Amino acid sequence: MTLKVYLSGEIHTDWREQIIDGAAGLDVAFDSPVTDHAASDDCGVAILGAEDNKYWHDHKGAMVNAIRTRKGIADADIVVVRFGDQYKQWNAAFDAGYASALGKSLIILHGPDHAHPLKEVDAAALAVAQEPRQVVEILRYVLTGALPS
């Protein structure tokens, strides 16, 4: 069975690479949003035309990015949403809610300092992990039934 896993959320650390590398050899296909911050911010105006007002600049980018995000989440078997320490990931909270509303298996990934502020988001998840390796072990268990060694 091939698992389709969508990796959503924080883009400033290598957590996605840790999961992808750790899952090498497993039957998993990964997808994610565009993680080039500048491209993600500017895609709307680059495609649809410049905006003088920063609100509309950001709005165009958010809408174009939402097309990719919604498709990726809809096609996924499992959605992993990472909340990082450095920035507020409001889009990640939306992604978690959207995935939950679609009945997707949801794994939330964040450090212990976010346990309280994300308690409602965590409540929608089937697992809450603190480290990317834990996500890999969940994927391994789902695919093989094997526990970590």
Coordinates of C-alpha atoms in Angstrom, one line a residue:
M1 CA 0.0 0.0 0.0
T2 CA 1.4 3.4 -1.0
L3 CA 0.7 6.2 1.5
K4 CA 0.3 9.7 0.2
V5 CA 1.6 12.1 2.8
Y6 CA 1.2 15.9 2.6
L7 CA 3.8 17.8 4.7
S8 CA 2.3 21.2 5.7
G9 CA 3.4 24.0 7.9
E10 CA 6.6 25.7 9.0
I11 CA 9.2 26.2 6.2
H12 CA 12.2 27.5 8.0
T13 CA 13.8 24.2 9.2
D14 CA 14.6 20.9 7.6
W15 CA 11.9 18.8 9.2
R16 CA 10.5 17.8 5.8
E17 CA 13.9 16.5 4.7
Q18 CA 14.3 14.6 8.0
I19 CA 11.0 12.8 7.4
I20 CA 11.6 12.1 3.7
D21 CA 15.1 10.8 4.4
G22 CA 13.9 8.7 7.3
A23 CA 11.1 7.2 5.3
A24 CA 13.5 6.0 2.5
G25 CA 12.6 2.5 1.5
L26 CA 9.0 2.8 2.7
D27 CA 6.2 3.0 0.1
V28 CA 5.4 6.7 0.7
A29 CA 4.8 9.5 -1.7
F30 CA 5.3 13.0 -0.3
D31 CA 3.8 16.3 -1.3
S32 CA 4.0 19.8 0.2
P33 CA 3.4 23.4 -0.4
V34 CA 5.9 25.5 -2.2
T35 CA 8.7 26.0 0.4
D36 CA 10.6 28.8 -1.4
H37 CA 9.3 31.6 0.8
A38 CA 9.8 34.4 -1.8
A39 CA 8.1 32.3 -4.5
S40 CA 5.2 31.5 -2.2
D41 CA 4.7 35.1 -1.2
D42 CA 5.0 36.5 -4.7
C43 CA 3.3 33.8 -6.8
G44 CA 0.0 35.7 -7.1
V45 CA 1.4 39.0 -8.4
A46 CA 4.0 37.2 -10.6
I47 CA 1.1 35.3 -12.3
L48 CA -1.9 37.7 -12.0
G49 CA -0.3 41.1 -11.9
A50 CA 1.3 43.6 -9.6
E51 CA -0.5 45.2 -6.6
D52 CA 0.3 48.5 -5.0
N53 CA -1.5 47.5 -1.8
K54 CA 0.4 44.9 0.3
Y55 CA -2.9 43.3 1.5
W56 CA -3.9 42.5 -2.1
H57 CA -0.4 41.3 -2.9
D58 CA -0.6 38.9 -0.1
H59 CA -4.2 37.9 -0.8
K60 CA -3.4 37.0 -4.4
G61 CA -0.5 34.8 -3.2
A62 CA -2.6 33.1 -0.6
M63 CA -5.4 32.3 -3.0
V64 CA -3.0 30.8 -5.6
N65 CA -1.2 28.8 -2.9
A66 CA -4.5 27.6 -1.6
I67 CA -5.2 25.8 -4.9
R68 CA -2.0 23.7 -4.5
T69 CA -2.6 23.2 -0.8
R70 CA -6.2 22.1 -1.1
K71 CA -5.4 19.6 -3.9
G72 CA -2.4 18.2 -1.9
I73 CA -4.5 17.7 1.3
A74 CA -7.5 16.3 -0.6
D75 CA -5.2 13.7 -2.3
A76 CA -3.4 12.7 0.9
D77 CA -3.9 9.7 3.0
I78 CA -2.1 11.4 5.9
V79 CA -1.5 15.1 6.6
V80 CA 1.5 16.1 8.8
V81 CA 1.2 19.7 10.0
R82 CA 4.4 21.2 11.6
F83 CA 4.2 24.2 13.9
G84 CA 7.6 25.7 14.4
D85 CA 9.0 27.9 17.1
Q86 CA 10.1 31.0 15.2
Y87 CA 7.0 32.2 13.3
K88 CA 3.2 31.9 13.7
Q89 CA 1.9 29.5 11.2
W90 CA -1.7 30.5 10.8
N91 CA -1.8 28.7 7.5
A92 CA -0.8 25.5 9.2
A93 CA -3.8 25.8 11.6
F94 CA -6.0 26.2 8.6
D95 CA -4.5 23.2 6.9
A96 CA -5.0 21.1 10.0
G97 CA -8.6 22.1 10.2
Y98 CA -9.2 21.5 6.5
A99 CA -7.6 18.1 6.7
S100 CA -9.7 17.2 9.7
A101 CA -12.9 18.4 8.0
L102 CA -12.0 16.1 5.1
G103 CA -11.5 13.2 7.4
K104 CA -7.8 12.9 6.7
S105 CA -5.5 11.1 9.2
L106 CA -3.8 14.0 10.8
I107 CA -0.4 14.1 12.6
I108 CA 0.5 17.3 14.3
L109 CA 4.2 18.0 14.9
H110 CA 5.4 20.6 17.4
G111 CA 7.6 21.0 20.5
P112 CA 6.4 20.8 24.1
D113 CA 6.1 24.6 24.4
H114 CA 3.2 24.6 22.0
A115 CA 1.2 21.9 23.8
H116 CA -1.1 24.4 25.5
P117 CA -1.7 26.9 22.7
L118 CA -2.3 24.1 20.2
K119 CA -4.5 21.9 22.4
E120 CA -7.6 22.3 20.2
V121 CA -5.6 21.6 17.0
D122 CA -3.9 18.6 18.7
A123 CA -7.4 17.3 19.7
A124 CA -8.3 16.9 16.0
A125 CA -5.2 14.8 15.3
L126 CA -4.7 11.1 15.5
A127 CA -1.1 11.6 16.7
V128 CA 0.9 14.5 18.1
A129 CA 4.6 14.1 17.6
Q130 CA 7.5 16.3 18.9
E131 CA 10.2 15.0 16.5
P132 CA 10.3 14.2 12.8
R133 CA 11.7 10.7 13.6
Q134 CA 8.4 10.0 15.5
V135 CA 6.5 10.8 12.3
V136 CA 8.7 8.4 10.4
E137 CA 8.1 5.7 13.0
I138 CA 4.3 6.2 12.7
L139 CA 4.6 5.8 8.9
R140 CA 6.7 2.7 9.3
Y141 CA 4.2 1.2 11.7
V142 CA 1.2 2.0 9.5
L143 CA 2.9 0.4 6.5
T144 CA 4.7 -2.6 8.1
G145 CA 3.3 -3.1 11.6
A146 CA 6.9 -2.9 12.9
L147 CA 7.7 -1.1 16.2
P148 CA 10.8 1.0 16.5
S149 CA 13.9 -1.0 17.3

